């Protein structure tokens, strides 16, 4: 009887230990990731280093918020023992929406195989496109608990394209080897992370915190900046709109300056049946671009509100500039009128303070950091540029179809430069 009881006890303890170990392994799986961002001083584009290949190698990419995929040049120095090019009509081709069989006339190698999937890659600055080979290889990314870097985690069969080097020839920083797309597509970086780590409770959410040394988060909040500030607490939300091309939009109903309505053609703020109009967000455009009629109304209204400050000859590409020494400094930049983007509800506004509305374009010259987009009616009427998003947390929550925005983090005595990239031992 005693031996039977002991046997039962041993079996019970073994099963319990197995269950506890299994649960521990489940909970230990990472569900948040980070990438460090650096602003290229010449192009004003944001660059991140991503570890790819076997053996692992750090590869610099330009971050394109609306890009549909990750592409890299493979012609010269791509060496990896885990590189694989899926065959035509494979499942991988379907995921990449590829209907073209790639043919290569030179010798086999990364980016050059016959009967593989052909996919178009694009330089987002110049708009130049080129047929590329769909490929798979290892991608490694750093996990986080929200405040420090954690262990590197592997995605063994990450889909990307091997693109010709001609795509790098204009518009991009000389140091980069490709572009990392964050857009709404099946093979963008956020979507593939969501797909691979879904069993670990990974949420289809990512967030940008742009700064000269900023950070990008993948997965749900909280996110912390030094000194222990949860930068998701001040988030406000508006519906996230995704275009048929997988680009990210939000609804702007009106614009206010100093709490006064700017008279603009509100029809331009809506997306029509042809997909024209509305407000898009972009990391490729350094400054916010406004349709000419909106630009004219905003600059005139802003100048009127700041009529006591002497204007000077504009510095391209801006339209209104002032003497820097005539503008007072404040804790959130220069002391100038606030610009409010009134969103889906009149009580929900994205406030743009002086730190994000005024830029020093030349020594002693500060300009309103908005650019005239002309009368072109083929795209968005407003494109929110990277400068207006700097030191703002901008969260793309595809799980709840909402866009979160914090306005300036400088009010909370922190900034997007303040993520603690010191790993916990």
CSV table of C-alpha atoms in Angstrom, one decimal:
chain,number,residue,atom,x,y,z
A,1,UNK,CA,0.0,0.0,0.0
A,2,UNK,CA,2.8,2.4,1.0
A,3,UNK,CA,4.7,1.6,-2.2
A,4,UNK,CA,1.6,2.2,-4.3
A,5,UNK,CA,1.2,5.6,-2.7
A,6,UNK,CA,4.9,6.5,-3.3
A,7,UNK,CA,4.6,5.5,-6.9
A,8,UNK,CA,1.5,7.6,-7.3
A,9,UNK,CA,3.3,10.5,-5.6
A,10,UNK,CA,6.3,10.2,-7.9
A,11,UNK,CA,4.0,10.1,-11.0
A,12,UNK,CA,2.1,13.2,-9.7
A,13,UNK,CA,5.2,15.2,-9.1
A,14,UNK,CA,6.7,14.3,-12.5
A,15,UNK,CA,3.5,15.4,-14.3
A,16,UNK,CA,3.3,18.6,-12.2
A,17,UNK,CA,6.9,19.4,-13.0
A,18,UNK,CA,6.3,18.8,-16.7
A,19,UNK,CA,3.3,21.1,-16.7
A,20,UNK,CA,5.1,23.8,-14.7
A,21,UNK,CA,8.1,23.6,-17.1
A,22,UNK,CA,5.8,23.8,-20.1
A,23,UNK,CA,4.0,26.8,-18.7
A,24,UNK,CA,7.4,28.4,-17.9
A,25,UNK,CA,8.5,27.9,-21.4
A,26,UNK,CA,5.3,29.4,-22.8
A,27,UNK,CA,5.5,32.5,-20.7
A,28,UNK,CA,9.2,32.9,-21.4
A,29,UNK,CA,8.7,33.2,-25.2
A,30,UNK,CA,9.3,36.9,-26.2
A,31,UNK,CA,6.3,38.9,-27.3
A,32,UNK,CA,8.0,42.3,-27.8
A,33,UNK,CA,10.9,43.4,-29.9
A,34,UNK,CA,13.0,46.5,-30.6
A,35,UNK,CA,15.1,48.0,-33.3
A,36,UNK,CA,17.3,51.0,-32.7
A,37,UNK,CA,16.8,53.9,-35.2
A,38,UNK,CA,19.4,56.5,-36.3
A,39,UNK,CA,18.6,59.6,-38.3
A,40,UNK,CA,20.9,60.1,-41.3
A,41,UNK,CA,22.0,63.7,-41.2
A,42,UNK,CA,22.2,64.2,-45.0
A,43,UNK,CA,19.0,62.5,-46.2
A,44,UNK,CA,17.0,62.9,-43.0
A,45,UNK,CA,15.9,59.2,-43.4
A,46,UNK,CA,15.8,56.7,-40.6
A,47,UNK,CA,18.2,53.8,-40.6
A,48,UNK,CA,18.1,50.6,-38.6
A,49,UNK,CA,20.5,47.6,-38.3
A,50,UNK,CA,18.9,44.2,-38.7
A,51,UNK,CA,20.8,40.9,-38.2
A,52,UNK,CA,20.4,38.5,-41.1
A,53,UNK,CA,22.0,35.4,-42.7
A,54,UNK,CA,24.1,32.5,-41.4
A,55,UNK,CA,26.5,33.4,-39.9
A,56,UNK,CA,24.6,36.4,-38.6
A,57,UNK,CA,25.6,39.7,-40.0
A,58,UNK,CA,24.4,43.3,-39.2
A,59,UNK,CA,22.8,44.9,-42.3
A,60,UNK,CA,21.7,48.6,-42.4
A,61,UNK,CA,18.2,49.4,-43.8
A,62,UNK,CA,16.2,52.5,-44.4
A,63,UNK,CA,12.9,52.3,-42.6
A,64,UNK,CA,9.9,52.9,-44.9
A,65,UNK,CA,6.6,53.0,-42.9
A,66,UNK,CA,4.5,52.2,-46.0
A,67,UNK,CA,6.9,49.8,-47.7
A,68,UNK,CA,5.4,46.4,-48.5
A,69,UNK,CA,8.5,44.3,-47.9
A,70,UNK,CA,12.1,44.1,-46.9
A,71,UNK,CA,14.6,44.2,-49.8
A,72,UNK,CA,18.4,44.0,-49.8
A,73,UNK,CA,21.0,44.0,-52.5
A,74,UNK,CA,22.6,40.6,-53.0
A,75,UNK,CA,24.8,41.0,-56.1
A,76,UNK,CA,28.2,41.3,-54.4
A,77,UNK,CA,28.6,40.3,-50.8
A,78,UNK,CA,25.6,38.2,-49.8
A,79,UNK,CA,26.9,35.0,-48.2
A,80,UNK,CA,24.7,32.7,-46.1
A,81,UNK,CA,24.4,29.0,-45.6
A,82,UNK,CA,20.7,29.3,-45.0
A,83,UNK,CA,19.7,31.3,-48.1
A,84,UNK,CA,16.8,29.8,-50.1
A,85,UNK,CA,14.9,31.0,-53.1
A,86,UNK,CA,11.3,29.5,-53.2
A,87,UNK,CA,10.2,28.0,-56.5
A,88,UNK,CA,7.6,29.5,-58.8
A,89,UNK,CA,4.0,29.0,-57.8
A,90,UNK,CA,5.0,28.0,-54.3
A,91,UNK,CA,3.1,29.0,-51.1
A,92,UNK,CA,5.8,31.6,-50.5
A,93,UNK,CA,5.1,33.1,-53.9
A,94,UNK,CA,1.4,33.3,-53.1
A,95,UNK,CA,2.2,35.1,-49.8
A,96,UNK,CA,4.3,37.7,-51.7
A,97,UNK,CA,1.6,38.0,-54.4
A,98,UNK,CA,4.1,37.0,-57.0
A,99,UNK,CA,2.8,35.9,-60.4
A,100,UNK,CA,6.0,36.1,-62.3
A,101,UNK,CA,8.7,33.4,-62.7
A,102,UNK,CA,12.1,34.9,-62.3
A,103,UNK,CA,14.8,34.0,-64.9
A,104,UNK,CA,18.5,34.9,-64.5
A,105,UNK,CA,21.1,34.8,-67.3
A,106,UNK,CA,24.2,34.9,-65.1
A,107,UNK,CA,25.6,32.2,-62.8
A,108,UNK,CA,23.5,31.0,-59.8
A,109,UNK,CA,23.8,32.8,-56.5
A,110,UNK,CA,21.6,34.9,-54.1
A,111,UNK,CA,19.3,36.9,-56.2
A,112,UNK,CA,20.0,35.0,-59.4
A,113,UNK,CA,18.2,31.6,-59.8
A,114,UNK,CA,15.8,30.3,-62.5
A,115,UNK,CA,12.2,29.5,-61.9
A,116,UNK,CA,12.0,31.4,-58.7
A,117,UNK,CA,9.4,34.0,-57.7
A,118,UNK,CA,9.8,37.5,-59.2
A,119,UNK,CA,8.7,40.4,-57.0
A,120,UNK,CA,9.0,44.2,-57.6
A,121,UNK,CA,11.2,46.1,-55.2
A,122,UNK,CA,11.2,49.9,-55.0
A,123,UNK,CA,13.4,52.8,-53.9
A,124,UNK,CA,10.8,54.8,-51.9
A,125,UNK,CA,12.6,58.1,-52.4
A,126,UNK,CA,13.0,58.0,-56.2
A,127,UNK,CA,10.1,55.6,-57.0
A,128,UNK,CA,12.5,53.5,-59.1
A,129,UNK,CA,11.4,49.8,-59.2
A,130,UNK,CA,13.2,46.6,-60.3
A,131,UNK,CA,12.3,43.0,-60.6
A,132,UNK,CA,13.8,41.0,-57.7
A,133,UNK,CA,14.1,37.4,-56.5
A,134,UNK,CA,11.9,36.4,-53.6
A,135,UNK,CA,14.1,34.7,-50.9
A,136,UNK,CA,14.1,33.3,-47.4
A,137,UNK,CA,16.8,33.5,-44.8
A,138,UNK,CA,17.4,33.8,-41.1
A,139,UNK,CA,16.5,37.1,-39.4
A,140,UNK,CA,17.4,37.9,-35.8
A,141,UNK,CA,15.8,40.6,-33.7
A,142,UNK,CA,16.3,41.8,-30.2
A,143,UNK,CA,13.6,41.0,-27.6
A,144,UNK,CA,12.6,43.4,-24.8
A,145,UNK,CA,10.4,43.6,-21.8
A,146,UNK,CA,9.7,47.2,-22.6
A,147,UNK,CA,12.6,49.0,-20.9
A,148,UNK,CA,15.8,47.2,-21.8
A,149,UNK,CA,17.1,44.9,-24.6
A,150,UNK,CA,16.7,41.2,-24.1
A,151,UNK,CA,18.1,38.1,-25.9
A,152,UNK,CA,18.3,38.0,-29.7
A,153,UNK,CA,15.5,35.8,-31.2
A,154,UNK,CA,15.6,34.1,-34.6
A,155,UNK,CA,13.0,34.0,-37.4
A,156,UNK,CA,14.4,31.1,-39.5
A,157,UNK,CA,12.6,31.6,-42.8
A,158,UNK,CA,12.0,35.3,-43.1
A,159,UNK,CA,10.8,36.3,-46.6
A,160,UNK,CA,12.5,39.2,-48.4
A,161,UNK,CA,13.6,40.2,-51.9
A,162,UNK,CA,17.1,40.2,-53.4
A,163,UNK,CA,17.2,43.4,-55.4
A,164,UNK,CA,19.6,44.8,-57.9
A,165,UNK,CA,22.1,47.4,-56.6
A,166,UNK,CA,20.8,50.1,-59.0
A,167,UNK,CA,18.0,50.7,-56.5
A,168,UNK,CA,20.6,52.1,-54.1
A,169,UNK,CA,22.1,54.6,-56.5
A,170,UNK,CA,20.0,57.7,-55.6
A,171,UNK,CA,18.2,59.2,-52.6
A,172,UNK,CA,19.2,56.7,-50.0
A,173,UNK,CA,22.1,57.0,-47.4
A,174,UNK,CA,25.4,55.6,-48.9
A,175,UNK,CA,25.7,53.1,-46.0
A,176,UNK,CA,22.5,51.2,-46.4
A,177,UNK,CA,22.0,47.9,-48.2
A,178,UNK,CA,18.2,48.0,-48.6
A,179,UNK,CA,14.8,49.1,-47.3
A,180,UNK,CA,12.7,47.6,-44.4
A,181,UNK,CA,9.0,48.0,-45.2
A,182,UNK,CA,6.5,48.3,-42.3
A,183,UNK,CA,3.4,48.6,-44.5
A,184,UNK,CA,0.2,46.4,-44.4
A,185,UNK,CA,1.2,43.4,-46.5
A,186,UNK,CA,1.7,39.7,-45.9
A,187,UNK,CA,5.5,39.9,-46.1
A,188,UNK,CA,6.3,43.3,-44.4
A,189,UNK,CA,8.5,43.1,-41.3
A,190,UNK,CA,5.7,43.6,-38.7
A,191,UNK,CA,3.4,41.1,-40.4
A,192,UNK,CA,6.0,38.4,-40.5
A,193,UNK,CA,6.9,38.9,-36.9
A,194,UNK,CA,3.2,38.7,-35.9
A,195,UNK,CA,2.9,35.5,-37.9
A,196,UNK,CA,6.0,33.8,-36.5
A,197,UNK,CA,5.4,34.7,-32.9
A,198,UNK,CA,1.6,34.6,-32.7
A,199,UNK,CA,1.7,31.5,-30.5
A,200,UNK,CA,3.6,33.5,-27.9
A,201,UNK,CA,0.9,36.1,-27.7
A,202,UNK,CA,2.6,38.6,-30.0
A,203,UNK,CA,0.1,41.4,-30.9
A,204,UNK,CA,0.0,42.9,-34.4
A,205,UNK,CA,1.1,46.3,-33.1
A,206,UNK,CA,4.2,48.3,-33.7
A,207,UNK,CA,5.3,51.8,-32.7
A,208,UNK,CA,7.7,54.5,-33.9
A,209,UNK,CA,9.6,56.8,-31.6
A,210,UNK,CA,11.7,58.9,-34.0
A,211,UNK,CA,14.7,60.9,-32.9
A,212,UNK,CA,18.4,61.1,-34.0
A,213,UNK,CA,18.9,58.0,-31.8
A,214,UNK,CA,15.3,56.6,-31.6
A,215,UNK,CA,13.7,53.3,-31.3
A,216,UNK,CA,11.0,51.1,-32.9
A,217,UNK,CA,8.9,48.7,-30.9
A,218,UNK,CA,7.1,45.6,-32.1
A,219,UNK,CA,4.3,44.1,-29.9
A,220,UNK,CA,2.0,45.6,-27.3
A,221,UNK,CA,2.9,48.2,-24.7
A,222,UNK,CA,4.1,49.3,-22.2
A,223,UNK,CA,7.3,50.9,-23.5
A,224,UNK,CA,9.6,52.8,-21.2
A,225,UNK,CA,12.1,55.6,-21.7
A,226,UNK,CA,14.6,56.9,-19.1
A,227,UNK,CA,14.0,57.9,-16.4
A,228,UNK,CA,11.4,55.1,-16.1
A,229,UNK,CA,8.7,56.9,-18.1
A,230,UNK,CA,5.9,54.8,-19.6
A,231,UNK,CA,5.5,56.6,-22.9
A,232,UNK,CA,2.2,54.8,-23.7
A,233,UNK,CA,0.3,56.5,-20.9
A,234,UNK,CA,-0.3,59.8,-22.7
A,235,UNK,CA,-1.5,58.1,-25.9
A,236,UNK,CA,-4.7,59.3,-27.5
A,237,UNK,CA,-6.3,57.3,-30.3
A,238,UNK,CA,-8.0,57.8,-33.6
A,239,UNK,CA,-9.1,55.2,-36.2
A,240,UNK,CA,-6.2,53.7,-38.3
A,241,UNK,CA,-7.1,53.8,-42.0
A,242,UNK,CA,-5.2,51.4,-44.3
A,243,UNK,CA,-5.3,52.2,-48.0
A,244,UNK,CA,-5.7,49.4,-50.7
A,245,UNK,CA,-2.0,49.8,-51.3
A,246,UNK,CA,-1.3,49.0,-47.6
A,247,UNK,CA,-0.3,52.6,-46.6
A,248,UNK,CA,-1.3,54.1,-43.2
A,249,UNK,CA,-3.7,57.0,-43.1
A,250,UNK,CA,-5.7,58.8,-40.4
A,251,UNK,CA,-8.7,61.1,-40.6
A,252,UNK,CA,-8.1,64.8,-40.2
A,253,UNK,CA,-11.3,66.8,-40.0
A,254,UNK,CA,-9.8,70.3,-39.7
A,255,UNK,CA,-6.7,72.3,-38.7
A,256,UNK,CA,-6.4,74.8,-35.9
A,257,UNK,CA,-3.7,77.3,-35.1
A,258,UNK,CA,-3.7,78.9,-31.7
A,259,UNK,CA,-7.1,77.3,-31.2
A,260,UNK,CA,-8.5,79.1,-34.2
A,261,UNK,CA,-9.9,77.3,-37.3
A,262,UNK,CA,-7.8,77.6,-40.4
A,263,UNK,CA,-10.1,78.1,-43.5
A,264,UNK,CA,-9.3,75.2,-45.8
A,265,UNK,CA,-11.2,73.1,-48.3
A,266,UNK,CA,-12.3,70.2,-46.1
A,267,UNK,CA,-13.1,68.2,-49.2
A,268,UNK,CA,-9.4,67.6,-49.6
A,269,UNK,CA,-9.3,66.0,-46.2
A,270,UNK,CA,-11.5,63.0,-47.3
A,271,UNK,CA,-10.4,60.1,-49.4
A,272,UNK,CA,-12.5,60.0,-52.5
A,273,UNK,CA,-13.6,56.9,-54.5
A,274,UNK,CA,-10.3,57.1,-56.5
A,275,UNK,CA,-8.3,56.9,-53.3
A,276,UNK,CA,-7.2,60.5,-53.6
A,277,UNK,CA,-7.1,62.9,-50.6
A,278,UNK,CA,-6.9,62.3,-46.9
A,279,UNK,CA,-3.9,62.3,-44.6
A,280,UNK,CA,-1.0,59.8,-44.8
A,281,UNK,CA,1.9,59.2,-42.5
A,282,UNK,CA,5.4,58.8,-43.8
A,283,UNK,CA,9.0,58.2,-42.7
A,284,UNK,CA,10.3,58.9,-46.2
A,285,UNK,CA,9.2,62.5,-46.4
A,286,UNK,CA,11.4,64.5,-43.9
A,287,UNK,CA,8.7,67.2,-43.4
A,288,UNK,CA,4.9,67.4,-43.7
A,289,UNK,CA,3.7,68.0,-47.2
A,290,UNK,CA,0.5,69.9,-47.8
A,291,UNK,CA,-1.7,70.3,-50.9
A,292,UNK,CA,-1.0,73.8,-52.2
A,293,UNK,CA,-4.4,75.3,-51.1
A,294,UNK,CA,-3.9,73.9,-47.6
A,295,UNK,CA,-0.3,75.0,-47.5
A,296,UNK,CA,-1.3,78.5,-48.5
A,297,UNK,CA,-4.0,78.7,-45.9
A,298,UNK,CA,-1.8,77.3,-43.1
A,299,UNK,CA,1.3,79.5,-43.8
A,300,UNK,CA,-0.8,82.7,-44.1
A,301,UNK,CA,-2.6,82.0,-40.9
A,302,UNK,CA,0.6,81.0,-39.0
A,303,UNK,CA,2.3,84.1,-40.2
A,304,UNK,CA,-0.6,86.3,-39.1
A,305,UNK,CA,-0.5,84.7,-35.6
A,306,UNK,CA,3.3,85.4,-35.5
A,307,UNK,CA,3.2,88.8,-37.1
A,308,UNK,CA,5.4,90.4,-34.4
A,309,UNK,CA,8.3,88.2,-35.5
A,310,UNK,CA,10.3,89.5,-38.5
A,311,UNK,CA,10.2,87.3,-41.6
A,312,UNK,CA,13.2,86.7,-43.7
A,313,UNK,CA,13.8,85.2,-47.2
A,314,UNK,CA,12.5,81.6,-47.2
A,315,UNK,CA,15.1,78.8,-47.3
A,316,UNK,CA,14.1,75.9,-49.7
A,317,UNK,CA,12.0,73.8,-49.5
A,318,UNK,CA,10.1,76.0,-47.0
A,319,UNK,CA,7.8,78.9,-47.6
A,320,UNK,CA,7.8,80.9,-44.4
A,321,UNK,CA,11.0,81.7,-42.4
A,322,UNK,CA,11.8,84.0,-39.4
A,323,UNK,CA,14.8,85.3,-37.6
A,324,UNK,CA,15.7,82.6,-35.1
A,325,UNK,CA,16.9,85.0,-32.4
A,326,UNK,CA,13.5,86.7,-32.4
A,327,UNK,CA,11.7,83.5,-31.3
A,328,UNK,CA,11.8,82.6,-27.6
A,329,UNK,CA,12.7,79.1,-26.5
A,330,UNK,CA,10.5,76.9,-24.4
A,331,UNK,CA,10.7,73.4,-23.0
A,332,UNK,CA,9.1,72.0,-26.1
A,333,UNK,CA,11.0,74.0,-28.7
A,334,UNK,CA,10.5,77.5,-29.9
A,335,UNK,CA,7.6,79.5,-28.5
A,336,UNK,CA,5.3,79.7,-31.5
A,337,UNK,CA,1.6,79.1,-32.1
A,338,UNK,CA,0.5,75.5,-31.6
A,339,UNK,CA,-0.9,73.7,-34.6
A,340,UNK,CA,-3.7,71.2,-34.0
A,341,UNK,CA,-4.8,68.4,-36.3
A,342,UNK,CA,-8.5,67.9,-35.3
A,343,UNK,CA,-9.2,64.2,-35.9
A,344,UNK,CA,-12.3,62.0,-36.0
A,345,UNK,CA,-13.8,63.7,-33.0
A,346,UNK,CA,-13.5,67.4,-32.3
A,347,UNK,CA,-12.1,66.6,-28.8
A,348,UNK,CA,-9.3,64.5,-30.2
A,349,UNK,CA,-6.4,66.5,-31.5
A,350,UNK,CA,-2.8,65.8,-32.4
A,351,UNK,CA,-1.0,69.0,-31.2
A,352,UNK,CA,2.2,70.0,-32.9
A,353,UNK,CA,4.4,72.2,-30.7
A,354,UNK,CA,7.3,74.4,-31.7
A,355,UNK,CA,9.8,71.6,-31.5
A,356,UNK,CA,8.0,69.8,-34.3
A,357,UNK,CA,6.7,72.8,-36.3
A,358,UNK,CA,9.8,75.0,-36.6
A,359,UNK,CA,13.2,73.9,-37.9
A,360,UNK,CA,16.5,75.8,-38.2
A,361,UNK,CA,17.0,75.7,-42.0
A,362,UNK,CA,20.1,77.9,-42.0
A,363,UNK,CA,22.2,79.7,-39.4
A,364,UNK,CA,20.0,82.3,-37.8
A,365,UNK,CA,16.9,81.3,-39.9
A,366,UNK,CA,14.0,79.2,-38.5
A,367,UNK,CA,11.3,78.0,-40.9
A,368,UNK,CA,7.8,76.6,-40.6
A,369,UNK,CA,8.6,72.9,-41.3
A,370,UNK,CA,5.8,72.3,-43.9
A,371,UNK,CA,6.3,71.9,-47.6
A,372,UNK,CA,4.1,73.0,-50.5
A,373,UNK,CA,3.0,69.8,-52.3
A,374,UNK,CA,1.6,71.7,-55.3
A,375,UNK,CA,-1.8,71.1,-56.9
A,376,UNK,CA,-1.3,67.4,-57.7
A,377,UNK,CA,-4.5,65.6,-57.0
A,378,UNK,CA,-3.1,62.0,-57.4
A,379,UNK,CA,-2.3,61.2,-53.8
A,380,UNK,CA,-2.8,62.3,-50.2
A,381,UNK,CA,-3.6,65.9,-49.5
A,382,UNK,CA,-1.5,65.8,-46.3
A,383,UNK,CA,1.5,63.7,-45.7
A,384,UNK,CA,2.7,63.8,-42.1
A,385,UNK,CA,6.5,63.8,-42.3
A,386,UNK,CA,9.1,62.4,-40.0
A,387,UNK,CA,10.0,65.7,-38.4
A,388,UNK,CA,6.5,66.2,-37.2
A,389,UNK,CA,6.6,62.7,-35.6
A,390,UNK,CA,10.0,63.2,-33.8
A,391,UNK,CA,9.8,62.7,-30.0
A,392,UNK,CA,6.2,61.6,-30.4
A,393,UNK,CA,5.3,58.0,-29.8
A,394,UNK,CA,3.2,56.9,-32.8
A,395,UNK,CA,1.6,53.4,-32.3
A,396,UNK,CA,0.1,51.4,-35.2
A,397,UNK,CA,-2.4,49.0,-33.5
A,398,UNK,CA,-3.7,46.8,-36.3
A,399,UNK,CA,-5.4,44.5,-33.7
A,400,UNK,CA,-7.8,47.3,-32.8
A,401,UNK,CA,-7.6,49.3,-36.0
A,402,UNK,CA,-6.4,52.4,-34.2
A,403,UNK,CA,-3.6,54.8,-34.3
A,404,UNK,CA,-2.1,56.0,-31.0
A,405,UNK,CA,-0.2,59.3,-30.7
A,406,UNK,CA,1.4,61.0,-27.7
A,407,UNK,CA,2.2,64.5,-28.9
A,408,UNK,CA,5.6,65.7,-27.7
A,409,UNK,CA,7.2,63.5,-25.1
A,410,UNK,CA,9.3,66.5,-24.0
A,411,UNK,CA,6.4,67.5,-21.8
A,412,UNK,CA,7.0,64.2,-19.8
A,413,UNK,CA,10.7,65.0,-19.3
A,414,UNK,CA,11.9,62.4,-21.7
A,415,UNK,CA,12.4,61.9,-25.4
A,416,UNK,CA,12.7,59.2,-28.1
A,417,UNK,CA,16.5,59.3,-27.6
A,418,UNK,CA,16.1,58.0,-24.1
A,419,UNK,CA,15.5,54.2,-24.5
A,420,UNK,CA,18.0,52.3,-22.3
A,421,UNK,CA,19.9,50.1,-24.8
A,422,UNK,CA,22.0,48.7,-22.0
A,423,UNK,CA,21.2,45.0,-21.8
A,424,UNK,CA,20.3,43.5,-18.5
A,425,UNK,CA,22.9,40.9,-17.5
